[in-house]
Amino acid sequence: MQIAALETFLAIAEAGSFHAAARGLNVTQTAVSARIKALETALGVALFERGPAGTRLSLAGQRFRPHAEQMLRTWTFVTAEMAAGPGARGALRLGAQLSLWDALLVDMAVWLEQEQGVVPFTLNYDHALDMGVAVAERLVDLALVHDRPTQPGIEVTDLPDERLTLVSDQPLTLGRDEMPLFINLEFCAEYDRLWQQVMPPGSRQHIVLGNAAMGLRYLMRRGGVGYFPDTMVMGSLRRGRLHAVRGAPEMRLACRAIHLRDNPGLGQIETAITGLRKLRGGR
């Protein structure tokens, strides 16, 4: 394991010198140098640049730093889970394929704490990561996806569809008024097919913002139209800050919770799915 080397790397990055890091870690400077040399050899890059002004991260070291921090956080979770014993609950790793459900994951985490007691969890918002693969490879325990996964051994729970409404910063009627800039969130192939059927061919100038929260903020500050989840826009619609485009059909996207059938944290996963059903029960 390179845990000590990772801790040493981050200590040097923070302190700015091998000597200060050795003092902070209560080890010899020779040990610090040996750990970094072993780490650099394993990675095949130099992590630090040494000069009269001190020690600083190389470009490779700057790229490596967030990975080192993430690996140490993961190691902390793992050691805490192992130390808790075989009957204890571990950290539940949650993920989402689309930026549609970032807020839903947060709401579920709050529900787990309030209704079930404090439950350790980590949230993964890497929307570019294929969550079917992530679940199959045990990178996350439970994920929200649109497409039904093809990987073997995955259990799928269908949740109420996500309903999206075409909204604008100004009152508009589809087919009668000229459509302004379209905010394309590029959620999935079905989303692309549906919006292209709705938006008039002559008004398909659009900007791609693949995150729903970013796209909505852009629309409200700059103006335009876009399909957004009802849960994100209902408050602004009530206050008159946004307007539903008249004559535009609503859009529905499937929402599915997926997990491995043989996941050792199945009890926690089932509890989380219960929370998801409660949170989405009114939709």
PDB file of C-alpha atoms in Angstrom:
ATOM      1  CA  MET A   1       0.000   0.000   0.000  1.00  0.00           C
ATOM      2  CA  GLN A   2       1.160   3.543  -0.781  1.00  0.00           C
ATOM      3  CA  ILE A   3      -1.013   5.253   1.852  1.00  0.00           C
ATOM      4  CA  ALA A   4       2.008   6.594   3.752  1.00  0.00           C
ATOM      5  CA  ALA A   5       3.445   7.874   0.473  1.00  0.00           C
ATOM      6  CA  LEU A   6       0.176   9.639  -0.367  1.00  0.00           C
ATOM      7  CA  GLU A   7       0.062  11.240   3.085  1.00  0.00           C
ATOM      8  CA  THR A   8       3.680  12.332   2.654  1.00  0.00           C
ATOM      9  CA  PHE A   9       3.030  13.750  -0.821  1.00  0.00           C
ATOM     10  CA  LEU A  10       0.144  15.859   0.478  1.00  0.00           C
ATOM     11  CA  ALA A  11       2.131  16.974   3.526  1.00  0.00           C
ATOM     12  CA  ILE A  12       4.940  18.276   1.290  1.00  0.00           C
ATOM     13  CA  ALA A  13       2.436  19.968  -1.027  1.00  0.00           C
ATOM     14  CA  GLU A  14       0.905  21.733   1.985  1.00  0.00           C
ATOM     15  CA  ALA A  15       4.121  22.596   3.836  1.00  0.00           C
ATOM     16  CA  GLY A  16       6.242  23.509   0.822  1.00  0.00           C
ATOM     17  CA  SER A  17       9.315  21.542   1.873  1.00  0.00           C
ATOM     18  CA  PHE A  18      10.476  18.001   2.594  1.00  0.00           C
ATOM     19  CA  HIS A  19      11.946  19.106   5.929  1.00  0.00           C
ATOM     20  CA  ALA A  20       8.698  20.662   7.183  1.00  0.00           C
ATOM     21  CA  ALA A  21       6.717  17.634   6.051  1.00  0.00           C
ATOM     22  CA  ALA A  22       9.083  15.285   7.891  1.00  0.00           C
ATOM     23  CA  ARG A  23       8.709  17.354  11.050  1.00  0.00           C
ATOM     24  CA  GLY A  24       4.918  17.387  10.748  1.00  0.00           C
ATOM     25  CA  LEU A  25       4.739  13.635  10.135  1.00  0.00           C
ATOM     26  CA  ASN A  26       7.296  12.919  12.883  1.00  0.00           C
ATOM     27  CA  VAL A  27       9.527  10.897  10.560  1.00  0.00           C
ATOM     28  CA  THR A  28      13.027  11.429   9.203  1.00  0.00           C
ATOM     29  CA  GLN A  29      13.639  13.428   6.038  1.00  0.00           C
ATOM     30  CA  THR A  30      15.255  10.301   4.596  1.00  0.00           C
ATOM     31  CA  ALA A  31      11.947   8.451   5.033  1.00  0.00           C
ATOM     32  CA  VAL A  32      10.077  11.296   3.352  1.00  0.00           C
ATOM     33  CA  SER A  33      12.457  11.273   0.380  1.00  0.00           C
ATOM     34  CA  ALA A  34      12.211   7.486   0.052  1.00  0.00           C
ATOM     35  CA  ARG A  35       8.405   7.555   0.035  1.00  0.00           C
ATOM     36  CA  ILE A  36       8.269  10.219  -2.651  1.00  0.00           C
ATOM     37  CA  LYS A  37      10.881   8.456  -4.757  1.00  0.00           C
ATOM     38  CA  ALA A  38       8.855   5.215  -4.595  1.00  0.00           C
ATOM     39  CA  LEU A  39       5.673   7.096  -5.525  1.00  0.00           C
ATOM     40  CA  GLU A  40       7.326   8.885  -8.446  1.00  0.00           C
ATOM     41  CA  THR A  41       8.773   5.597  -9.675  1.00  0.00           C
ATOM     42  CA  ALA A  42       5.354   3.925  -9.529  1.00  0.00           C
ATOM     43  CA  LEU A  43       3.705   6.816 -11.407  1.00  0.00           C
ATOM     44  CA  GLY A  44       6.568   7.409 -13.819  1.00  0.00           C
ATOM     45  CA  VAL A  45       6.586  11.184 -13.266  1.00  0.00           C
ATOM     46  CA  ALA A  46       8.337  13.779 -11.096  1.00  0.00           C
ATOM     47  CA  LEU A  47       5.860  15.176  -8.580  1.00  0.00           C
ATOM     48  CA  PHE A  48       7.926  18.084  -7.255  1.00  0.00           C
ATOM     49  CA  GLU A  49      10.294  20.748  -8.523  1.00  0.00           C
ATOM     50  CA  ARG A  50      13.076  21.721  -6.143  1.00  0.00           C
ATOM     51  CA  GLY A  51      14.794  25.088  -6.314  1.00  0.00           C
ATOM     52  CA  PRO A  52      16.253  27.967  -4.267  1.00  0.00           C
ATOM     53  CA  ALA A  53      12.719  29.196  -3.480  1.00  0.00           C
ATOM     54  CA  GLY A  54      11.731  25.836  -2.002  1.00  0.00           C
ATOM     55  CA  THR A  55       9.781  22.828  -3.152  1.00  0.00           C
ATOM     56  CA  ARG A  56       6.666  23.128  -5.284  1.00  0.00           C
ATOM     57  CA  LEU A  57       4.422  20.758  -7.168  1.00  0.00           C
ATOM     58  CA  SER A  58       5.325  19.976 -10.767  1.00  0.00           C
ATOM     59  CA  LEU A  59       2.561  20.043 -13.377  1.00  0.00           C
ATOM     60  CA  ALA A  60       2.221  16.278 -12.908  1.00  0.00           C
ATOM     61  CA  GLY A  61       2.072  16.815  -9.145  1.00  0.00           C
ATOM     62  CA  GLN A  62      -0.720  19.360  -9.558  1.00  0.00           C
ATOM     63  CA  ARG A  63      -2.714  16.882 -11.638  1.00  0.00           C
ATOM     64  CA  PHE A  64      -2.069  14.111  -9.131  1.00  0.00           C
ATOM     65  CA  ARG A  65      -3.023  16.064  -5.998  1.00  0.00           C
ATOM     66  CA  PRO A  66      -6.854  15.733  -6.259  1.00  0.00           C
ATOM     67  CA  HIS A  67      -6.459  12.008  -6.959  1.00  0.00           C
ATOM     68  CA  ALA A  68      -4.283  11.607  -3.875  1.00  0.00           C
ATOM     69  CA  GLU A  69      -6.853  13.456  -1.773  1.00  0.00           C
ATOM     70  CA  GLN A  70      -9.661  11.262  -3.114  1.00  0.00           C
ATOM     71  CA  MET A  71      -7.687   8.062  -2.492  1.00  0.00           C
ATOM     72  CA  LEU A  72      -7.032   9.057   1.109  1.00  0.00           C
ATOM     73  CA  ARG A  73     -10.715   9.891   1.649  1.00  0.00           C
ATOM     74  CA  THR A  74     -11.645   6.479   0.253  1.00  0.00           C
ATOM     75  CA  TRP A  75      -9.072   4.814   2.481  1.00  0.00           C
ATOM     76  CA  THR A  76     -10.512   6.607   5.507  1.00  0.00           C
ATOM     77  CA  PHE A  77     -13.993   5.279   4.684  1.00  0.00           C
ATOM     78  CA  VAL A  78     -12.648   1.756   4.133  1.00  0.00           C
ATOM     79  CA  THR A  79     -10.676   1.605   7.392  1.00  0.00           C
ATOM     80  CA  ALA A  80     -13.600   3.007   9.387  1.00  0.00           C
ATOM     81  CA  GLU A  81     -15.958   0.423   7.854  1.00  0.00           C
ATOM     82  CA  MET A  82     -13.589  -2.472   8.539  1.00  0.00           C
ATOM     83  CA  ALA A  83     -12.977  -1.341  12.102  1.00  0.00           C
ATOM     84  CA  ALA A  84     -16.709  -1.164  12.779  1.00  0.00           C
ATOM     85  CA  GLY A  85     -17.050  -4.946  12.523  1.00  0.00           C
ATOM     86  CA  PRO A  86     -18.968  -7.306  10.232  1.00  0.00           C
ATOM     87  CA  GLY A  87     -22.419  -6.282  11.478  1.00  0.00           C
ATOM     88  CA  ALA A  88     -21.959  -2.538  11.135  1.00  0.00           C
ATOM     89  CA  ARG A  89     -23.327  -0.415   8.314  1.00  0.00           C
ATOM     90  CA  GLY A  90     -20.767   0.885   5.865  1.00  0.00           C
ATOM     91  CA  ALA A  91     -20.845   4.017   3.741  1.00  0.00           C
ATOM     92  CA  LEU A  92     -23.481   3.895   1.028  1.00  0.00           C
ATOM     93  CA  ARG A  93     -22.090   5.174  -2.276  1.00  0.00           C
ATOM     94  CA  LEU A  94     -24.702   6.984  -4.364  1.00  0.00           C
ATOM     95  CA  GLY A  95     -24.480   8.122  -7.970  1.00  0.00           C
ATOM     96  CA  ALA A  96     -26.535   9.689 -10.756  1.00  0.00           C
ATOM     97  CA  GLN A  97     -26.210   9.400 -14.521  1.00  0.00           C
ATOM     98  CA  LEU A  98     -27.971  12.664 -15.384  1.00  0.00           C
ATOM     99  CA  SER A  99     -27.820  16.093 -13.776  1.00  0.00           C
ATOM    100  CA  LEU A 100     -31.620  15.828 -13.499  1.00  0.00           C
ATOM    101  CA  TRP A 101     -31.352  13.987 -10.203  1.00  0.00           C
ATOM    102  CA  ASP A 102     -28.538  15.697  -8.314  1.00  0.00           C
ATOM    103  CA  ALA A 103     -31.055  17.403  -6.011  1.00  0.00           C
ATOM    104  CA  LEU A 104     -32.989  14.150  -5.565  1.00  0.00           C
ATOM    105  CA  LEU A 105     -29.850  12.383  -4.326  1.00  0.00           C
ATOM    106  CA  VAL A 106     -29.265  15.163  -1.808  1.00  0.00           C
ATOM    107  CA  ASP A 107     -32.900  15.004  -0.664  1.00  0.00           C
ATOM    108  CA  MET A 108     -32.603  11.242  -0.234  1.00  0.00           C
ATOM    109  CA  ALA A 109     -29.426  11.635   1.837  1.00  0.00           C
ATOM    110  CA  VAL A 110     -31.251  14.106   4.098  1.00  0.00           C
ATOM    111  CA  TRP A 111     -34.222  11.704   4.353  1.00  0.00           C
ATOM    112  CA  LEU A 112     -31.889   8.850   5.341  1.00  0.00           C
ATOM    113  CA  GLU A 113     -30.427  10.960   8.143  1.00  0.00           C
ATOM    114  CA  GLN A 114     -33.726  12.330   9.415  1.00  0.00           C
ATOM    115  CA  GLU A 115     -35.888   9.216   9.105  1.00  0.00           C
ATOM    116  CA  GLN A 116     -33.386   6.391   9.576  1.00  0.00           C
ATOM    117  CA  GLY A 117     -30.655   7.926  11.698  1.00  0.00           C
ATOM    118  CA  VAL A 118     -27.237   9.080  10.564  1.00  0.00           C
ATOM    119  CA  VAL A 119     -26.054   6.941   7.658  1.00  0.00           C
ATOM    120  CA  PRO A 120     -22.579   7.496   6.142  1.00  0.00           C
ATOM    121  CA  PHE A 121     -22.746   8.091   2.418  1.00  0.00           C
ATOM    122  CA  THR A 122     -20.793   9.502  -0.503  1.00  0.00           C
ATOM    123  CA  LEU A 123     -22.383  11.158  -3.522  1.00  0.00           C
ATOM    124  CA  ASN A 124     -20.979  10.815  -7.049  1.00  0.00           C
ATOM    125  CA  TYR A 125     -21.965  13.516  -9.543  1.00  0.00           C
ATOM    126  CA  ASP A 126     -19.740  12.364 -12.394  1.00  0.00           C
ATOM    127  CA  HIS A 127     -22.406  12.651 -15.082  1.00  0.00           C
ATOM    128  CA  ALA A 128     -20.030  11.449 -17.804  1.00  0.00           C
ATOM    129  CA  LEU A 129     -19.507   8.134 -15.999  1.00  0.00           C
ATOM    130  CA  ASP A 130     -21.705   5.266 -17.189  1.00  0.00           C
ATOM    131  CA  MET A 131     -23.505   4.404 -13.958  1.00  0.00           C
ATOM    132  CA  GLY A 132     -24.416   0.924 -15.202  1.00  0.00           C
ATOM    133  CA  VAL A 133     -20.699   0.206 -15.469  1.00  0.00           C
ATOM    134  CA  ALA A 134     -20.034   1.961 -12.142  1.00  0.00           C
ATOM    135  CA  VAL A 135     -22.586  -0.242 -10.353  1.00  0.00           C
ATOM    136  CA  ALA A 136     -21.401  -3.419 -12.101  1.00  0.00           C
ATOM    137  CA  GLU A 137     -17.789  -2.667 -11.139  1.00  0.00           C
ATOM    138  CA  ARG A 138     -18.854  -1.773  -7.565  1.00  0.00           C
ATOM    139  CA  LEU A 139     -17.682   1.833  -7.779  1.00  0.00           C
ATOM    140  CA  VAL A 140     -21.097   2.933  -6.472  1.00  0.00           C
ATOM    141  CA  ASP A 141     -23.780   0.970  -4.620  1.00  0.00           C
ATOM    142  CA  LEU A 142     -26.932   2.681  -5.873  1.00  0.00           C
ATOM    143  CA  ALA A 143     -27.398   4.931  -8.891  1.00  0.00           C
ATOM    144  CA  LEU A 144     -30.155   6.815 -10.677  1.00  0.00           C
ATOM    145  CA  VAL A 145     -30.203   6.333 -14.443  1.00  0.00           C
ATOM    146  CA  HIS A 146     -32.461   6.874 -17.447  1.00  0.00           C
ATOM    147  CA  ASP A 147     -31.554   3.918 -19.655  1.00  0.00           C
ATOM    148  CA  ARG A 148     -32.078   0.354 -18.465  1.00  0.00           C
ATOM    149  CA  PRO A 149     -28.582  -1.122 -17.918  1.00  0.00           C
ATOM    150  CA  THR A 150     -27.411  -4.183 -19.841  1.00  0.00           C
ATOM    151  CA  GLN A 151     -24.812  -5.417 -17.358  1.00  0.00           C
ATOM    152  CA  PRO A 152     -25.643  -8.783 -15.715  1.00  0.00           C
ATOM    153  CA  GLY A 153     -26.599  -9.010 -12.055  1.00  0.00           C
ATOM    154  CA  ILE A 154     -28.125  -5.516 -11.816  1.00  0.00           C
ATOM    155  CA  GLU A 155     -31.517  -5.049 -10.169  1.00  0.00           C
ATOM    156  CA  VAL A 156     -33.656  -2.240 -11.632  1.00  0.00           C
ATOM    157  CA  THR A 157     -36.345  -0.352  -9.704  1.00  0.00           C
ATOM    158  CA  ASP A 158     -38.602   1.820 -11.851  1.00  0.00           C
ATOM    159  CA  LEU A 159     -39.447   5.135 -10.194  1.00  0.00           C
ATOM    160  CA  PRO A 160     -42.005   7.731 -11.351  1.00  0.00           C
ATOM    161  CA  ASP A 161     -40.945   9.408 -14.587  1.00  0.00           C
ATOM    162  CA  GLU A 162     -39.249  12.794 -14.479  1.00  0.00           C
ATOM    163  CA  ARG A 163     -41.585  15.400 -15.980  1.00  0.00           C
ATOM    164  CA  LEU A 164     -40.034  18.321 -17.863  1.00  0.00           C
ATOM    165  CA  THR A 165     -41.742  21.501 -19.028  1.00  0.00           C
ATOM    166  CA  LEU A 166     -40.627  23.843 -21.797  1.00  0.00           C
ATOM    167  CA  VAL A 167     -40.103  27.182 -20.052  1.00  0.00           C
ATOM    168  CA  SER A 168     -39.009  30.647 -21.162  1.00  0.00           C
ATOM    169  CA  ASP A 169     -38.074  33.926 -19.544  1.00  0.00           C
ATOM    170  CA  GLN A 170     -40.955  35.573 -21.458  1.00  0.00           C
ATOM    171  CA  PRO A 171     -44.536  34.588 -22.418  1.00  0.00           C
ATOM    172  CA  LEU A 172     -44.452  32.558 -25.653  1.00  0.00           C
ATOM    173  CA  THR A 173     -46.776  30.382 -27.706  1.00  0.00           C
ATOM    174  CA  LEU A 174     -45.289  27.473 -29.629  1.00  0.00           C
ATOM    175  CA  GLY A 175     -45.840  27.856 -33.371  1.00  0.00           C
ATOM    176  CA  ARG A 176     -46.983  31.447 -33.084  1.00  0.00           C
ATOM    177  CA  ASP A 177     -44.024  33.284 -31.588  1.00  0.00           C
ATOM    178  CA  GLU A 178     -40.410  33.135 -32.710  1.00  0.00           C
ATOM    179  CA  MET A 179     -38.495  30.856 -30.385  1.00  0.00           C
ATOM    180  CA  PRO A 180     -35.408  32.361 -28.700  1.00  0.00           C
ATOM    181  CA  LEU A 181     -32.153  30.555 -27.950  1.00  0.00           C
ATOM    182  CA  PHE A 182     -32.765  26.929 -26.924  1.00  0.00           C
ATOM    183  CA  ILE A 183     -30.866  25.666 -23.868  1.00  0.00           C
ATOM    184  CA  ASN A 184     -29.988  22.067 -24.779  1.00  0.00           C
ATOM    185  CA  LEU A 185     -29.201  19.904 -21.741  1.00  0.00           C
ATOM    186  CA  GLU A 186     -28.269  16.810 -23.812  1.00  0.00           C
ATOM    187  CA  PHE A 187     -29.662  14.403 -21.244  1.00  0.00           C
ATOM    188  CA  CYS A 188     -30.045  11.375 -23.503  1.00  0.00           C
ATOM    189  CA  ALA A 189     -31.042  10.227 -27.008  1.00  0.00           C
ATOM    190  CA  GLU A 190     -34.750  10.231 -26.097  1.00  0.00           C
ATOM    191  CA  TYR A 191     -34.486  13.816 -24.841  1.00  0.00           C
ATOM    192  CA  ASP A 192     -32.841  14.850 -28.131  1.00  0.00           C
ATOM    193  CA  ARG A 193     -35.560  13.153 -30.164  1.00  0.00           C
ATOM    194  CA  LEU A 194     -38.371  14.805 -28.197  1.00  0.00           C
ATOM    195  CA  TRP A 195     -37.076  18.367 -28.201  1.00  0.00           C
ATOM    196  CA  GLN A 196     -36.291  18.204 -31.914  1.00  0.00           C
ATOM    197  CA  GLN A 197     -39.917  17.211 -32.564  1.00  0.00           C
ATOM    198  CA  VAL A 198     -41.183  20.152 -30.512  1.00  0.00           C
ATOM    199  CA  MET A 199     -38.903  23.019 -31.463  1.00  0.00           C
ATOM    200  CA  PRO A 200     -39.636  24.536 -34.912  1.00  0.00           C
ATOM    201  CA  PRO A 201     -36.895  23.617 -37.449  1.00  0.00           C
ATOM    202  CA  GLY A 202     -36.088  27.281 -38.065  1.00  0.00           C
ATOM    203  CA  SER A 203     -35.389  27.948 -34.390  1.00  0.00           C
ATOM    204  CA  ARG A 204     -32.845  25.268 -33.611  1.00  0.00           C
ATOM    205  CA  GLN A 205     -29.990  27.576 -32.798  1.00  0.00           C
ATOM    206  CA  HIS A 206     -29.044  26.364 -29.351  1.00  0.00           C
ATOM    207  CA  ILE A 207     -26.368  26.283 -26.700  1.00  0.00           C
ATOM    208  CA  VAL A 208     -25.374  23.057 -24.959  1.00  0.00           C
ATOM    209  CA  LEU A 209     -25.186  23.149 -21.160  1.00  0.00           C
ATOM    210  CA  GLY A 210     -25.172  19.573 -19.908  1.00  0.00           C
ATOM    211  CA  ASN A 211     -26.061  20.430 -16.310  1.00  0.00           C
ATOM    212  CA  ALA A 212     -29.653  21.277 -15.415  1.00  0.00           C
ATOM    213  CA  ALA A 213     -28.828  23.747 -12.626  1.00  0.00           C
ATOM    214  CA  MET A 214     -26.271  25.560 -14.808  1.00  0.00           C
ATOM    215  CA  GLY A 215     -28.670  25.621 -17.735  1.00  0.00           C
ATOM    216  CA  LEU A 216     -31.503  27.083 -15.680  1.00  0.00           C
ATOM    217  CA  ARG A 217     -29.274  29.777 -14.220  1.00  0.00           C
ATOM    218  CA  TYR A 218     -28.055  30.638 -17.727  1.00  0.00           C
ATOM    219  CA  LEU A 219     -31.634  30.871 -19.038  1.00  0.00           C
ATOM    220  CA  MET A 220     -32.789  33.135 -16.209  1.00  0.00           C
ATOM    221  CA  ARG A 221     -29.829  35.472 -16.582  1.00  0.00           C
ATOM    222  CA  ARG A 222     -29.498  35.510 -20.355  1.00  0.00           C
ATOM    223  CA  GLY A 223     -32.982  34.521 -21.576  1.00  0.00           C
ATOM    224  CA  GLY A 224     -34.098  31.671 -23.822  1.00  0.00           C
ATOM    225  CA  VAL A 225     -36.172  28.502 -23.676  1.00  0.00           C
ATOM    226  CA  GLY A 226     -35.470  25.021 -22.401  1.00  0.00           C
ATOM    227  CA  TYR A 227     -36.976  21.810 -21.060  1.00  0.00           C
ATOM    228  CA  PHE A 228     -36.403  21.615 -17.295  1.00  0.00           C
ATOM    229  CA  PRO A 229     -37.688  19.339 -14.507  1.00  0.00           C
ATOM    230  CA  ASP A 230     -40.912  20.617 -12.957  1.00  0.00           C
ATOM    231  CA  THR A 231     -39.343  20.370  -9.498  1.00  0.00           C
ATOM    232  CA  MET A 232     -36.666  22.884 -10.540  1.00  0.00           C
ATOM    233  CA  VAL A 233     -38.951  25.468 -12.154  1.00  0.00           C
ATOM    234  CA  MET A 234     -42.307  25.317 -10.342  1.00  0.00           C
ATOM    235  CA  GLY A 235     -41.328  28.021  -7.848  1.00  0.00           C
ATOM    236  CA  SER A 236     -40.181  30.417 -10.584  1.00  0.00           C
ATOM    237  CA  LEU A 237     -43.309  29.661 -12.607  1.00  0.00           C
ATOM    238  CA  ARG A 238     -45.527  30.554  -9.627  1.00  0.00           C
ATOM    239  CA  ARG A 239     -43.638  33.800  -9.039  1.00  0.00           C
ATOM    240  CA  GLY A 240     -43.775  34.763 -12.709  1.00  0.00           C
ATOM    241  CA  ARG A 241     -40.014  34.713 -13.183  1.00  0.00           C
ATOM    242  CA  LEU A 242     -40.441  31.953 -15.782  1.00  0.00           C
ATOM    243  CA  HIS A 243     -43.285  31.111 -18.149  1.00  0.00           C
ATOM    244  CA  ALA A 244     -44.443  27.759 -19.482  1.00  0.00           C
ATOM    245  CA  VAL A 245     -44.438  27.924 -23.282  1.00  0.00           C
ATOM    246  CA  ARG A 246     -48.076  27.672 -24.340  1.00  0.00           C
ATOM    247  CA  GLY A 247     -48.874  24.811 -26.700  1.00  0.00           C
ATOM    248  CA  ALA A 248     -45.656  22.889 -25.890  1.00  0.00           C
ATOM    249  CA  PRO A 249     -46.134  19.260 -24.805  1.00  0.00           C
ATOM    250  CA  GLU A 250     -44.527  18.099 -21.595  1.00  0.00           C
ATOM    251  CA  MET A 251     -41.608  15.693 -21.754  1.00  0.00           C
ATOM    252  CA  ARG A 252     -41.213  12.591 -19.583  1.00  0.00           C
ATOM    253  CA  LEU A 253     -37.975  10.741 -18.974  1.00  0.00           C
ATOM    254  CA  ALA A 254     -37.727   7.389 -17.230  1.00  0.00           C
ATOM    255  CA  CYS A 255     -36.051   7.349 -13.824  1.00  0.00           C
ATOM    256  CA  ARG A 256     -34.588   4.080 -12.553  1.00  0.00           C
ATOM    257  CA  ALA A 257     -32.659   3.111  -9.422  1.00  0.00           C
ATOM    258  CA  ILE A 258     -30.085   0.363 -10.034  1.00  0.00           C
ATOM    259  CA  HIS A 259     -27.901  -1.793  -7.787  1.00  0.00           C
ATOM    260  CA  LEU A 260     -26.193  -5.166  -7.783  1.00  0.00           C
ATOM    261  CA  ARG A 261     -28.340  -8.012  -6.431  1.00  0.00           C
ATOM    262  CA  ASP A 262     -25.410  -9.401  -4.431  1.00  0.00           C
ATOM    263  CA  ASN A 263     -24.343  -6.071  -2.900  1.00  0.00           C
ATOM    264  CA  PRO A 264     -23.509  -6.693   0.795  1.00  0.00           C
ATOM    265  CA  GLY A 265     -25.212  -3.414   1.698  1.00  0.00           C
ATOM    266  CA  LEU A 266     -28.555  -4.564   0.306  1.00  0.00           C
ATOM    267  CA  GLY A 267     -30.436  -3.564   3.470  1.00  0.00           C
ATOM    268  CA  GLN A 268     -29.222   0.020   3.214  1.00  0.00           C
ATOM    269  CA  ILE A 269     -29.954   0.083  -0.503  1.00  0.00           C
ATOM    270  CA  GLU A 270     -33.543  -1.065   0.048  1.00  0.00           C
ATOM    271  CA  THR A 271     -33.976   1.626   2.697  1.00  0.00           C
ATOM    272  CA  ALA A 272     -32.647   4.261   0.271  1.00  0.00           C
ATOM    273  CA  ILE A 273     -35.041   3.059  -2.433  1.00  0.00           C
ATOM    274  CA  THR A 274     -37.906   3.385   0.060  1.00  0.00           C
ATOM    275  CA  GLY A 275     -36.824   7.005   0.551  1.00  0.00           C
ATOM    276  CA  LEU A 276     -36.698   7.588  -3.199  1.00  0.00           C
ATOM    277  CA  ARG A 277     -40.237   6.267  -3.578  1.00  0.00           C
ATOM    278  CA  LYS A 278     -41.507   8.514  -0.788  1.00  0.00           C
ATOM    279  CA  LEU A 279     -39.755  11.573  -2.219  1.00  0.00           C
ATOM    280  CA  ARG A 280     -41.117  10.948  -5.705  1.00  0.00           C
ATOM    281  CA  GLY A 281     -44.494   9.587  -4.651  1.00  0.00           C
ATOM    282  CA  GLY A 282     -46.318  12.791  -5.422  1.00  0.00           C
ATOM    283  CA  ARG A 283     -45.017  13.035  -8.998  1.00  0.00           C
TER     284      ARG A 283
END
